[in-house]
Coordinates of C-alpha atoms and ligand atoms in Angstrom, one line a residue:
Chain A
M1 CA 13.5 -21.1 -33.0
T2 CA 13.3 -18.2 -30.6
F3 CA 16.1 -17.2 -28.3
I4 CA 15.0 -15.2 -25.1
L5 CA 18.6 -14.5 -24.2
E6 CA 21.8 -14.2 -26.3
V7 CA 25.2 -13.8 -24.8
Q8 CA 27.3 -12.5 -27.6
G9 CA 31.0 -12.8 -27.3
V10 CA 30.9 -11.6 -23.6
T11 CA 34.2 -11.0 -21.7
K12 CA 34.7 -9.8 -18.1
R13 CA 38.1 -8.8 -16.7
F14 CA 38.7 -8.0 -13.0
G15 CA 42.2 -6.4 -13.2
G16 CA 44.4 -8.9 -14.7
L17 CA 42.0 -11.8 -14.1
T18 CA 39.6 -12.8 -16.9
A19 CA 36.6 -14.3 -15.1
V20 CA 34.6 -14.8 -18.2
D21 CA 36.3 -15.1 -21.6
E22 CA 34.4 -14.6 -24.9
V23 CA 31.4 -16.6 -23.9
S24 CA 28.5 -16.9 -26.5
L25 CA 25.3 -18.6 -25.5
A26 CA 21.9 -18.5 -26.8
V27 CA 19.0 -19.8 -24.6
E28 CA 15.5 -20.9 -25.9
A29 CA 12.4 -19.4 -24.4
G30 CA 10.8 -22.0 -22.0
S31 CA 13.9 -24.2 -21.5
I32 CA 15.8 -25.0 -18.5
T33 CA 19.5 -25.1 -18.8
G34 CA 22.2 -26.1 -16.4
L35 CA 25.4 -24.0 -16.0
I36 CA 28.2 -26.1 -14.5
G37 CA 31.8 -25.8 -13.9
P38 CA 34.5 -26.1 -11.2
N39 CA 34.9 -23.3 -8.5
G40 CA 36.0 -20.1 -9.8
A41 CA 35.0 -20.9 -13.5
G42 CA 32.9 -17.7 -13.8
K43 CA 29.5 -18.9 -13.4
T44 CA 28.3 -16.4 -10.9
T45 CA 30.2 -13.5 -12.9
L46 CA 28.3 -14.8 -16.0
F47 CA 24.9 -14.4 -14.0
S48 CA 26.0 -11.1 -12.9
L49 CA 26.6 -9.9 -16.5
I50 CA 23.2 -11.1 -17.6
S51 CA 21.3 -9.7 -14.6
G52 CA 23.2 -6.4 -14.8
F53 CA 25.2 -6.4 -11.7
E54 CA 28.3 -6.3 -13.7
R55 CA 29.2 -4.6 -17.1
P56 CA 31.1 -6.8 -19.6
S57 CA 34.5 -5.7 -20.6
Q58 CA 33.5 -6.7 -24.1
G59 CA 30.5 -8.3 -25.9
H60 CA 26.8 -7.8 -25.7
V61 CA 23.8 -9.4 -23.9
M62 CA 20.5 -9.5 -25.8
F63 CA 17.2 -10.1 -24.1
R64 CA 14.2 -10.8 -26.3
A65 CA 16.3 -9.4 -29.4
E66 CA 16.9 -6.2 -27.5
D67 CA 20.4 -5.0 -26.5
I68 CA 20.3 -4.8 -22.8
T69 CA 24.2 -4.5 -22.2
A70 CA 23.9 -0.9 -20.9
L71 CA 20.8 -1.4 -18.6
P72 CA 21.1 -1.5 -14.8
A73 CA 20.1 -4.3 -12.9
D74 CA 16.7 -2.9 -11.7
R75 CA 15.7 -2.0 -15.3
R76 CA 16.5 -5.7 -16.3
A77 CA 14.4 -6.9 -13.5
V78 CA 11.5 -4.9 -14.9
L79 CA 12.0 -6.4 -18.2
G80 CA 11.7 -9.9 -16.4
I81 CA 15.1 -11.1 -15.6
A82 CA 15.4 -12.3 -12.0
R83 CA 18.2 -13.7 -10.1
T84 CA 19.0 -15.4 -6.8
F85 CA 22.3 -14.8 -5.0
Q86 CA 24.5 -17.6 -4.4
I87 CA 25.2 -16.1 -1.0
V88 CA 21.7 -15.5 0.1
Q89 CA 21.0 -11.8 0.7
P90 CA 17.6 -11.6 2.6
F91 CA 16.3 -8.4 4.1
A92 CA 17.2 -9.7 7.4
K93 CA 14.9 -7.6 9.7
L94 CA 11.9 -8.1 7.6
S95 CA 9.5 -11.0 7.8
V96 CA 9.3 -13.8 5.1
A97 CA 6.1 -12.1 3.8
E98 CA 7.6 -8.7 3.6
N99 CA 10.6 -10.0 1.9
I100 CA 8.6 -11.5 -0.9
A101 CA 6.4 -8.5 -1.1
V102 CA 9.2 -6.4 -2.0
G103 CA 9.6 -8.6 -5.1
A104 CA 5.8 -8.7 -5.6
H105 CA 5.7 -4.9 -5.7
L106 CA 7.4 -4.9 -9.0
R107 CA 4.0 -5.9 -10.5
H108 CA 1.6 -4.8 -7.9
R109 CA 1.6 -1.2 -6.8
S110 CA -0.9 -1.6 -3.9
R111 CA 0.5 -3.1 -0.7
D112 CA -2.5 -5.4 0.0
E113 CA -2.2 -6.9 -3.4
A114 CA 1.7 -7.3 -3.0
I115 CA 1.4 -9.0 0.4
R116 CA -1.4 -11.3 -1.2
S117 CA 0.7 -12.3 -3.9
A118 CA 3.7 -12.8 -1.6
R119 CA 1.6 -15.0 0.7
E120 CA 0.4 -17.1 -2.4
I121 CA 4.1 -17.6 -3.5
A122 CA 5.2 -18.5 -0.1
K123 CA 2.7 -21.2 0.3
R124 CA 3.7 -22.7 -3.1
L125 CA 7.2 -22.9 -1.9
G126 CA 6.4 -24.3 1.6
L127 CA 7.0 -21.2 3.4
G128 CA 3.5 -20.8 4.4
P129 CA 3.9 -21.7 8.2
I130 CA 6.7 -19.3 8.7
L131 CA 5.5 -16.3 6.9
E132 CA 5.6 -13.9 9.8
K133 CA 9.1 -15.0 11.1
P134 CA 11.9 -12.6 10.5
A135 CA 14.3 -13.7 7.7
A136 CA 17.3 -13.5 10.0
S137 CA 15.9 -16.4 12.1
L138 CA 15.5 -18.8 9.2
T139 CA 17.4 -22.0 8.6
V140 CA 19.7 -22.2 5.5
A141 CA 17.0 -24.3 3.6
A142 CA 14.4 -21.7 4.3
R143 CA 16.6 -18.9 3.4
K144 CA 17.2 -20.6 0.0
R145 CA 13.5 -21.0 -0.5
L146 CA 13.0 -17.4 0.4
E147 CA 15.6 -16.3 -2.1
L148 CA 13.7 -18.3 -4.8
A149 CA 10.3 -16.9 -3.7
R150 CA 11.4 -13.3 -3.9
A151 CA 12.9 -13.8 -7.3
L152 CA 9.6 -15.4 -8.3
A153 CA 7.5 -12.7 -6.9
T154 CA 8.8 -10.5 -9.7
E155 CA 6.9 -12.6 -12.2
P156 CA 10.1 -13.1 -14.3
V157 CA 10.5 -14.4 -17.7
L158 CA 13.9 -15.5 -17.2
L159 CA 15.1 -16.8 -14.0
L160 CA 18.8 -17.3 -13.0
L161 CA 19.3 -19.7 -10.0
D162 CA 22.7 -19.6 -8.5
E163 CA 23.2 -22.7 -6.3
V164 CA 19.9 -22.9 -4.6
L165 CA 20.5 -26.5 -3.6
A166 CA 23.9 -25.9 -2.1
G167 CA 23.8 -26.5 1.7
L168 CA 20.6 -28.3 1.7
N169 CA 20.4 -32.0 2.9
P170 CA 19.3 -34.9 0.5
S171 CA 15.7 -34.6 1.8
E172 CA 15.4 -30.8 1.4
M173 CA 16.9 -31.2 -2.0
R174 CA 14.2 -33.7 -3.0
D175 CA 11.6 -31.3 -1.8
I176 CA 12.9 -28.3 -4.0
V177 CA 13.7 -30.2 -7.3
P178 CA 9.9 -30.4 -8.1
V179 CA 9.5 -26.9 -7.3
I180 CA 12.0 -25.9 -9.9
R181 CA 10.5 -28.2 -12.5
A182 CA 7.0 -26.5 -11.8
I183 CA 8.5 -23.1 -12.4
R184 CA 9.8 -24.3 -15.8
D185 CA 6.4 -25.8 -16.5
V186 CA 4.5 -22.5 -16.2
G187 CA 6.7 -21.3 -18.9
I188 CA 9.5 -19.4 -17.1
T189 CA 12.9 -20.0 -18.8
V190 CA 15.5 -21.1 -16.2
I191 CA 19.2 -21.2 -16.1
M192 CA 20.6 -22.8 -13.0
V193 CA 24.1 -22.9 -11.7
E194 CA 24.5 -26.2 -9.7
H195 CA 27.1 -28.4 -8.3
V196 CA 24.8 -31.1 -7.3
M197 CA 25.0 -33.1 -10.6
Q198 CA 22.1 -35.4 -9.8
A199 CA 19.7 -32.5 -9.7
V200 CA 21.1 -31.1 -13.1
M201 CA 20.7 -34.4 -14.8
N202 CA 17.4 -34.6 -13.4
L203 CA 16.0 -31.1 -14.3
C204 CA 18.0 -29.8 -17.3
E205 CA 17.5 -30.5 -20.9
R206 CA 20.8 -28.8 -21.7
V207 CA 23.9 -28.3 -19.9
V208 CA 26.7 -25.7 -20.6
V209 CA 30.1 -26.0 -19.0
L210 CA 32.4 -23.2 -18.0
N211 CA 36.0 -23.7 -17.0
Q212 CA 38.4 -20.8 -16.4
G213 CA 35.8 -18.3 -17.9
R214 CA 35.6 -20.2 -21.3
L215 CA 32.5 -22.2 -22.4
I216 CA 33.9 -25.6 -23.0
A217 CA 30.9 -27.9 -23.6
D218 CA 27.3 -27.4 -24.5
G219 CA 24.9 -30.3 -25.0
K220 CA 22.6 -32.8 -23.6
P221 CA 23.3 -33.8 -19.9
R222 CA 24.5 -37.3 -20.7
E223 CA 26.7 -36.2 -23.6
V224 CA 28.4 -33.3 -21.6
T225 CA 29.3 -35.5 -18.7
R226 CA 31.1 -37.9 -21.0
D227 CA 33.0 -35.0 -22.7
Q228 CA 36.6 -35.5 -22.3
R229 CA 37.3 -31.7 -21.8
V230 CA 34.7 -31.6 -19.1
I231 CA 36.1 -34.6 -17.1
E232 CA 39.4 -33.0 -17.3
A233 CA 38.3 -29.7 -16.2
Y234 CA 36.9 -31.3 -13.0
L235 CA 39.5 -33.8 -12.3
G236 CA 42.6 -32.6 -13.8
K237 CA 44.6 -33.2 -17.1
G238 CA 44.9 -36.8 -18.4
A239 CA 42.0 -37.8 -16.0
A240 CA 39.6 -38.6 -19.1
A241 CA 42.3 -41.0 -20.3
R242 CA 42.8 -42.5 -17.1
L243 CA 39.1 -43.1 -16.5
E244 CA 38.9 -44.7 -19.9
A245 CA 41.8 -46.9 -19.1
A246 CA 40.3 -48.0 -15.8
H247 CA 37.1 -48.8 -17.7
V248 CA 38.8 -51.1 -20.1
Chain B
M1 CA -9.2 -4.7 7.8
S2 CA -10.5 -1.3 7.3
A3 CA -8.3 1.3 5.8
A4 CA -8.7 3.6 8.8
R5 CA -7.3 1.3 11.4
P6 CA -3.7 1.8 11.0
Y7 CA -4.4 5.5 11.7
A8 CA -6.6 5.0 14.8
S9 CA -3.6 5.2 17.1
I10 CA -2.3 8.4 15.5
L11 CA -5.8 10.1 15.7
A12 CA -5.8 9.4 19.4
V13 CA -2.3 10.8 20.0
L14 CA -3.3 13.9 18.0
A15 CA -6.5 14.2 19.9
L16 CA -4.6 14.1 23.1
G17 CA -2.2 16.6 21.9
A18 CA -5.0 19.1 20.7
V19 CA -6.6 18.9 24.0
L20 CA -3.6 19.7 26.1
P21 CA -3.2 23.2 25.3
L22 CA -6.9 23.9 26.1
V23 CA -6.7 22.5 29.6
T24 CA -3.5 24.2 30.7
S25 CA -2.7 28.0 30.8
S26 CA 0.9 27.3 32.1
N27 CA 3.2 29.2 29.7
I28 CA 6.2 27.0 30.6
L29 CA 4.2 23.8 29.8
L30 CA 3.0 25.4 26.5
N31 CA 6.3 26.5 25.6
G32 CA 7.8 23.1 26.3
M33 CA 5.3 21.4 24.2
V34 CA 5.9 23.8 21.2
V35 CA 9.7 23.4 21.5
T36 CA 9.3 19.4 21.8
L37 CA 7.0 19.2 18.8
I38 CA 9.4 21.4 16.6
V39 CA 12.2 18.7 17.6
A40 CA 9.8 15.9 17.0
L41 CA 8.9 17.2 13.5
A42 CA 12.6 17.6 12.6
G43 CA 13.0 14.2 13.9
Y44 CA 10.2 12.8 11.6
G45 CA 12.2 14.2 8.6
W46 CA 15.4 12.5 9.9
N47 CA 13.5 9.2 10.6
L48 CA 12.1 8.8 7.0
L49 CA 15.5 8.8 5.7
G50 CA 17.5 7.4 8.5
G51 CA 15.0 5.1 10.3
Y52 CA 13.3 3.7 7.2
G53 CA 15.9 4.2 4.6
G54 CA 19.0 3.6 6.6
Q55 CA 20.8 6.6 5.2
F56 CA 22.2 8.1 8.4
S57 CA 22.4 12.0 8.0
F58 CA 24.4 14.1 10.2
G59 CA 23.5 17.2 8.7
H60 CA 19.6 17.8 8.9
A61 CA 20.5 21.3 10.1
A62 CA 21.0 22.1 6.4
F63 CA 17.3 21.6 5.8
F64 CA 16.0 23.0 9.2
G65 CA 18.1 26.2 8.6
T66 CA 16.9 26.5 5.0
G67 CA 13.3 26.1 6.1
A68 CA 13.8 28.9 8.8
Y69 CA 15.9 31.3 6.8
A70 CA 13.8 30.8 3.7
C71 CA 10.5 31.6 5.6
A72 CA 11.9 34.7 7.3
L73 CA 13.7 36.1 4.2
L74 CA 10.8 35.7 1.8
Q75 CA 8.7 37.7 4.2
Q76 CA 11.4 40.3 5.1
H77 CA 13.1 40.8 1.6
Y78 CA 10.3 40.0 -0.8
G79 CA 7.1 40.8 1.4
L80 CA 5.6 37.4 0.8
N81 CA 2.6 36.4 3.1
A82 CA 3.9 34.3 6.0
W83 CA 1.8 31.4 5.0
V84 CA 3.0 31.5 1.4
A85 CA 6.5 31.9 2.7
F86 CA 6.0 28.8 5.0
G87 CA 5.0 26.7 1.9
A88 CA 7.9 28.0 -0.3
A89 CA 10.3 27.3 2.6
V90 CA 9.2 23.6 2.8
A91 CA 9.4 23.4 -1.0
L92 CA 12.8 24.9 -0.8
G93 CA 13.9 22.6 1.8
A94 CA 12.7 19.6 -0.3
A95 CA 14.8 20.9 -3.3
V96 CA 17.8 21.3 -1.1
G97 CA 17.5 17.8 0.1
G98 CA 17.2 16.7 -3.5
G99 CA 20.2 18.5 -4.5
I100 CA 22.4 17.2 -1.8
G101 CA 20.8 13.6 -2.2
Y102 CA 21.6 13.8 -6.0
L103 CA 25.1 14.8 -5.3
S104 CA 25.8 12.1 -2.5
F105 CA 23.7 9.2 -3.8
R106 CA 24.9 9.7 -7.4
S107 CA 28.5 9.2 -6.2
G108 CA 27.5 6.2 -4.4
L109 CA 27.9 7.5 -0.8
R110 CA 26.9 5.2 2.0
G111 CA 27.2 5.0 5.8
S112 CA 29.7 7.1 7.5
Y113 CA 30.7 8.7 4.2
F114 CA 27.1 9.9 3.6
A115 CA 26.9 11.1 7.3
L116 CA 30.3 13.1 6.9
V117 CA 29.1 14.6 3.7
T118 CA 25.8 15.7 4.9
L119 CA 27.6 17.2 8.0
A120 CA 29.9 19.0 5.5
F121 CA 27.0 20.4 3.8
A122 CA 25.3 21.8 6.8
E123 CA 28.5 23.3 8.1
V124 CA 29.2 25.0 4.7
F125 CA 25.6 26.3 4.9
R126 CA 26.2 27.6 8.4
I127 CA 29.6 29.3 7.4
V128 CA 28.2 30.8 4.1
V129 CA 25.2 32.3 6.1
N130 CA 27.3 33.4 8.8
A131 CA 29.7 35.4 6.5
S132 CA 27.0 36.8 4.0
P133 CA 25.3 40.2 4.5
F134 CA 22.2 39.0 2.5
F135 CA 21.4 36.6 5.5
N136 CA 22.4 39.4 7.8
G137 CA 25.5 37.4 8.9
A138 CA 26.2 36.4 12.5
A139 CA 23.3 38.6 13.9
G140 CA 20.6 36.7 12.0
V141 CA 17.2 37.6 10.8
L142 CA 14.6 39.1 13.3
L143 CA 10.8 38.8 12.0
K144 CA 8.8 41.8 12.7
L145 CA 6.2 41.1 15.4
D146 CA 2.9 41.3 13.8
T147 CA 0.6 38.8 15.7
R148 CA -2.3 37.9 13.1
P149 CA -3.2 34.5 12.0
G150 CA -3.1 35.6 8.5
N151 CA 0.5 36.4 9.2
L152 CA 1.1 33.1 10.8
Q153 CA 1.8 34.7 14.2
F154 CA -0.6 34.1 17.3
A155 CA -0.9 36.1 20.4
S156 CA -1.5 32.9 22.4
R157 CA 1.1 30.0 22.8
A158 CA -1.8 27.7 22.8
S159 CA -2.6 28.5 19.2
Y160 CA 1.1 27.8 18.2
C161 CA 0.7 24.4 20.1
E162 CA -2.4 23.7 18.1
L163 CA -0.5 24.4 14.9
A164 CA 2.5 22.3 16.0
V165 CA 0.1 19.5 16.6
V166 CA -1.3 19.7 13.2
L167 CA 2.2 19.8 11.7
V168 CA 3.4 16.8 13.7
G169 CA 0.0 15.1 12.8
I170 CA 0.8 15.6 9.1
A171 CA 4.4 14.0 9.7
L172 CA 2.6 11.1 11.5
V173 CA 0.2 10.5 8.8
A174 CA 3.0 10.8 6.1
T175 CA 5.1 8.3 8.0
R176 CA 2.3 5.9 8.2
A177 CA 1.3 6.4 4.6
V178 CA 4.9 5.7 3.6
E179 CA 5.0 2.6 5.7
R180 CA 2.0 1.1 3.9
S181 CA 3.0 2.1 0.3
R182 CA 5.3 0.5 -2.3
F183 CA 7.8 3.3 -1.8
G184 CA 7.9 2.5 1.8
A185 CA 8.5 -1.3 1.1
Y186 CA 11.4 -0.2 -1.3
L187 CA 12.9 2.3 1.1
V188 CA 13.2 -0.5 3.9
A189 CA 14.5 -2.9 1.3
V190 CA 17.3 -0.3 0.4
R191 CA 18.0 -0.1 4.1
E192 CA 18.3 -3.8 4.4
N193 CA 20.3 -4.7 1.4
E194 CA 20.7 -2.6 -1.6
N195 CA 22.0 -5.4 -3.8
S196 CA 18.8 -7.5 -3.2
A197 CA 16.6 -4.4 -3.8
R198 CA 18.1 -4.0 -7.2
A199 CA 17.6 -7.5 -8.2
L200 CA 14.0 -7.1 -7.3
G201 CA 13.7 -4.2 -9.7
V202 CA 14.1 -1.3 -7.2
D203 CA 15.7 1.9 -8.6
T204 CA 17.5 2.5 -5.4
F205 CA 18.9 5.9 -6.5
K206 CA 15.4 7.2 -7.2
V207 CA 14.0 5.7 -3.8
K208 CA 16.8 7.5 -1.8
L209 CA 16.3 10.7 -3.6
K210 CA 12.5 10.6 -3.1
A211 CA 13.1 9.8 0.6
I212 CA 15.7 12.6 1.1
S213 CA 13.6 15.3 -0.4
L214 CA 10.6 14.2 1.7
S215 CA 12.8 14.1 4.7
A216 CA 14.1 17.4 4.1
A217 CA 10.7 18.9 3.5
L218 CA 9.6 17.8 7.0
T219 CA 12.6 19.0 8.6
A220 CA 12.3 22.4 6.8
A221 CA 8.8 22.7 8.0
A222 CA 10.2 22.5 11.5
G223 CA 12.7 25.2 10.8
A224 CA 9.9 27.4 9.3
F225 CA 7.6 27.0 12.3
Y226 CA 10.6 27.6 14.6
V227 CA 11.1 31.1 13.0
Q228 CA 7.5 31.9 13.1
Y229 CA 7.5 31.0 16.9
F230 CA 10.5 32.6 18.1
L231 CA 10.7 35.3 15.3
L232 CA 14.4 34.9 15.3
I233 CA 16.9 32.8 13.4
N234 CA 20.6 32.9 13.3
P235 CA 23.3 30.7 11.8
E236 CA 23.9 28.7 14.8
L237 CA 20.1 28.2 15.8
G238 CA 19.4 27.2 12.1
F239 CA 22.4 25.4 10.8
G240 CA 24.3 24.3 14.2
T241 CA 25.5 20.9 14.6
S242 CA 23.2 20.6 17.7
V243 CA 20.1 20.9 15.4
S244 CA 21.4 17.9 13.4
I245 CA 22.0 16.0 16.6
Q246 CA 18.6 16.7 18.0
A247 CA 16.9 15.6 14.8
L248 CA 18.7 12.3 14.8
L249 CA 18.5 11.8 18.5
A250 CA 14.7 11.9 18.7
P251 CA 14.2 9.0 16.5
I252 CA 16.9 6.9 17.5
I253 CA 16.1 7.3 21.3
G254 CA 12.4 7.0 20.7
G255 CA 12.5 4.1 18.1
L256 CA 14.2 4.2 14.9
G257 CA 11.9 3.6 11.9
T258 CA 8.8 3.5 13.8
V259 CA 5.8 6.0 13.5
F260 CA 5.8 7.2 17.1
G261 CA 9.6 7.1 17.7
P262 CA 10.5 10.7 17.0
L263 CA 7.6 12.0 19.1
V264 CA 8.4 9.7 22.1
G265 CA 12.2 10.7 21.7
A266 CA 11.4 14.4 21.4
I267 CA 9.4 14.1 24.5
A268 CA 12.2 12.0 26.5
L269 CA 14.8 14.4 25.1
H270 CA 12.7 17.4 26.5
E271 CA 12.3 15.8 30.0
L272 CA 15.9 15.0 30.1
G273 CA 17.0 18.6 29.1
E274 CA 14.6 19.8 32.0
F275 CA 16.0 17.4 34.3
A276 CA 19.6 18.4 33.4
Q277 CA 18.7 22.0 33.9
G278 CA 17.3 21.3 37.4
L279 CA 20.1 19.2 38.5
L280 CA 23.2 21.2 37.0
G281 CA 21.7 24.6 36.9
G282 CA 22.8 26.7 34.0
L283 CA 26.0 24.6 33.5
P284 CA 26.4 25.2 29.6
G285 CA 26.3 22.0 27.6
A286 CA 24.9 19.9 30.5
D287 CA 21.9 18.8 28.4
M288 CA 24.0 17.8 25.5
A289 CA 26.1 15.8 27.8
L290 CA 23.0 14.1 29.2
F291 CA 21.9 13.5 25.5
G292 CA 25.0 11.9 24.6
L293 CA 24.8 9.5 27.8
S294 CA 21.2 8.7 26.8
L295 CA 22.2 7.7 23.3
I296 CA 25.1 5.5 24.7
L297 CA 22.4 3.7 26.9
V298 CA 20.0 3.3 24.1
I299 CA 22.7 2.0 21.8
A300 CA 24.1 -0.3 24.6
F301 CA 20.8 -1.6 26.1
A302 CA 17.8 -0.8 23.8
R303 CA 18.6 -0.8 20.1
G304 CA 15.0 -0.3 19.3
G305 CA 14.7 2.9 21.7
V306 CA 12.3 3.7 24.2
L307 CA 9.3 2.3 22.4
S308 CA 10.9 -1.2 22.3
L309 CA 11.4 -0.9 26.0
V310 CA 7.8 -0.2 26.6
Q311 CA 6.9 -3.2 24.4
A312 CA 9.4 -5.5 26.2
L313 CA 7.7 -4.4 29.6
R314 CA 4.3 -4.9 28.2
W315 CA 5.3 -8.5 27.2
R316 CA 6.2 -9.4 30.8
V317 CA 2.9 -8.2 32.3
P318 CA 1.4 -11.8 33.3
G319 CA -1.9 -12.8 31.6
K320 CA -1.0 -11.0 28.4
P321 CA -0.3 -13.2 25.5
I322 CA 3.0 -12.9 23.9
E323 CA 2.8 -11.8 20.2
A324 CA 4.5 -14.0 17.7
R325 CA 6.3 -11.1 16.1
P326 CA 9.3 -9.6 17.9
Ligands
ATP401 N1 34.1 -8.5 -8.1 C1 35.3 -9.4 -8.3 N2 36.4 -8.9 -8.4 C2 37.7 -9.5 -8.6 N3 37.5 -10.8 -8.9 C3 36.4 -11.4 -9.0 C4 35.2 -10.7 -8.6 N4 34.1 -11.5 -8.8 C5 34.6 -12.8 -9.2 N5 36.1 -12.8 -9.2 C6 36.9 -13.9 -9.6 O1 36.4 -14.3 -10.9 C7 36.7 -15.7 -10.9 C8 35.2 -16.3 -11.3 O2 34.4 -16.2 -10.0 P1 32.9 -16.7 -10.0 O3 32.4 -16.3 -8.7 O4 32.3 -16.2 -11.2 O5 33.1 -18.3 -10.1 P2 32.0 -19.5 -10.0 O6 32.1 -20.2 -11.2 O7 30.7 -18.8 -9.5 O8 32.6 -20.3 -8.6 P3 31.9 -21.0 -7.5 O9 31.5 -22.3 -8.0 O10 32.9 -21.1 -6.4 O11 30.7 -20.1 -7.0 C9 37.2 -16.1 -9.7 O12 38.5 -16.2 -9.8 C10 36.8 -15.0 -8.7 O13 37.8 -14.8 -7.7
MG402 MG1 29.4 -18.8 -8.0

């Protein structure tokens, strides 16, 4: 079994707050993993540690068996780690095509080739009709897609998706789920942070749960959602017992 | 699309610029043209870093002065040929830009902090040069009059005009080439959102460093040309704050982050200065006050500068289709 990513005993403290607390996690190449947990659990921080936007206070991050803990974010992108931002950060004044082209330039030096690759990816993600619109004018749903398209344009090996479904209506969600599955199907390893459980159950073969910075569960989606500690993390202490009682 | 098309408008403008000195013999006009082109060239330097890269420098005089003094002193102290001195001055300007960029960007300076630090550098340069005998202090450096093309000095103003057109032409072509390159895409990405740029694999520090070096080289070329034309440079003319202000006003008034912005802005500034002169006579500072006023107007009503106004007007002409892109 080959692990593309290994997070080894990683801790991140912000002052007195421990956002990520000794998390260890190994991810198989080609898999799609859900990362869930209540608000403030440390999911985004863990993504920042993997993508290089934050340095761990403790622990290591290994990518393809190489220690990348000290590498800055842009070097990790070159290695093939791409992320989307939970709060989308488009290049506001640039068009959709130009936004994606910045990502495409990572593997294409020539401008024409980068633009061509950007257009292709945009079409795949349903952004074809709005290629020339400035990013600032897009709807929330389109911005989320743009965020995804830009990350994809870097031709990543590992893709970290931070709540790409948040803020979408049910029909927009239905549209994007197959897009994510298609990404996995071409062999890109995906880790997705998602609050929309239906999508997680639908897409992920494995789910890990963070709560207050700690990894509290790891397994198949069905198992994890039945895990007592997970239910309590979401619904409060004793909730699992109360649910159990209600079912009897 | 043919590779030459993006340069067609540049060639047209340059051709016009090259013809102008041939059809006029008015010294006032020619002198105005040279001065305007010097401001434009300095503005092209600023525009690369500020307009495309979003790093607003308030101290481009540091590069202008470096170019001017280096060009003058390399001839006077070291007997270098003027053309060689000119090239060396540009290279030195780039190096100074790289140095200032390294220090400011390494320490993560952005926005107004970056503006203040560049202003401080220019001021330090001015004060040091003013106090140092090596630079001949406040009196400045006079270049020996020796009009020979081989000495980069010309008897006719028209020849200076032609050379200025060539230099601005290089700046125009360089700007367009940057626009169409990966470096240019990365530079604009850094301006729009540094975090996103990093996530997409952009080494933002390297991109900014490259931009400030290129920017400084262009502005240093303006300084070196200035000293070849006026044969005089002093701390105020080289490193004074008004130099920094003109370098940033030209692109902002003309159109920030556009290929023709600095040229249009420099022309507008020149006309405005002439107007102030005519209206208020020799009242000192009248031109600067008018520049300030025009800056306020541009920021309040036309963020994209004169060029965006022209474009907006064009769209209102009936019968012309409105383009999809804003
Ligand atoms: N840069 C920072 N400085 C200080 N505290 C931070 C910083 N980033 C995150 N935190 C804190 O760390 C904790 C974890 O935050 P994080 O954003 O990782 O949670 P999350 O699981 O992504 O939450 P959500 O589901 O709301 O997005 C929170 O308490 C947050 O306030
Ligand atoms: Mg989050």
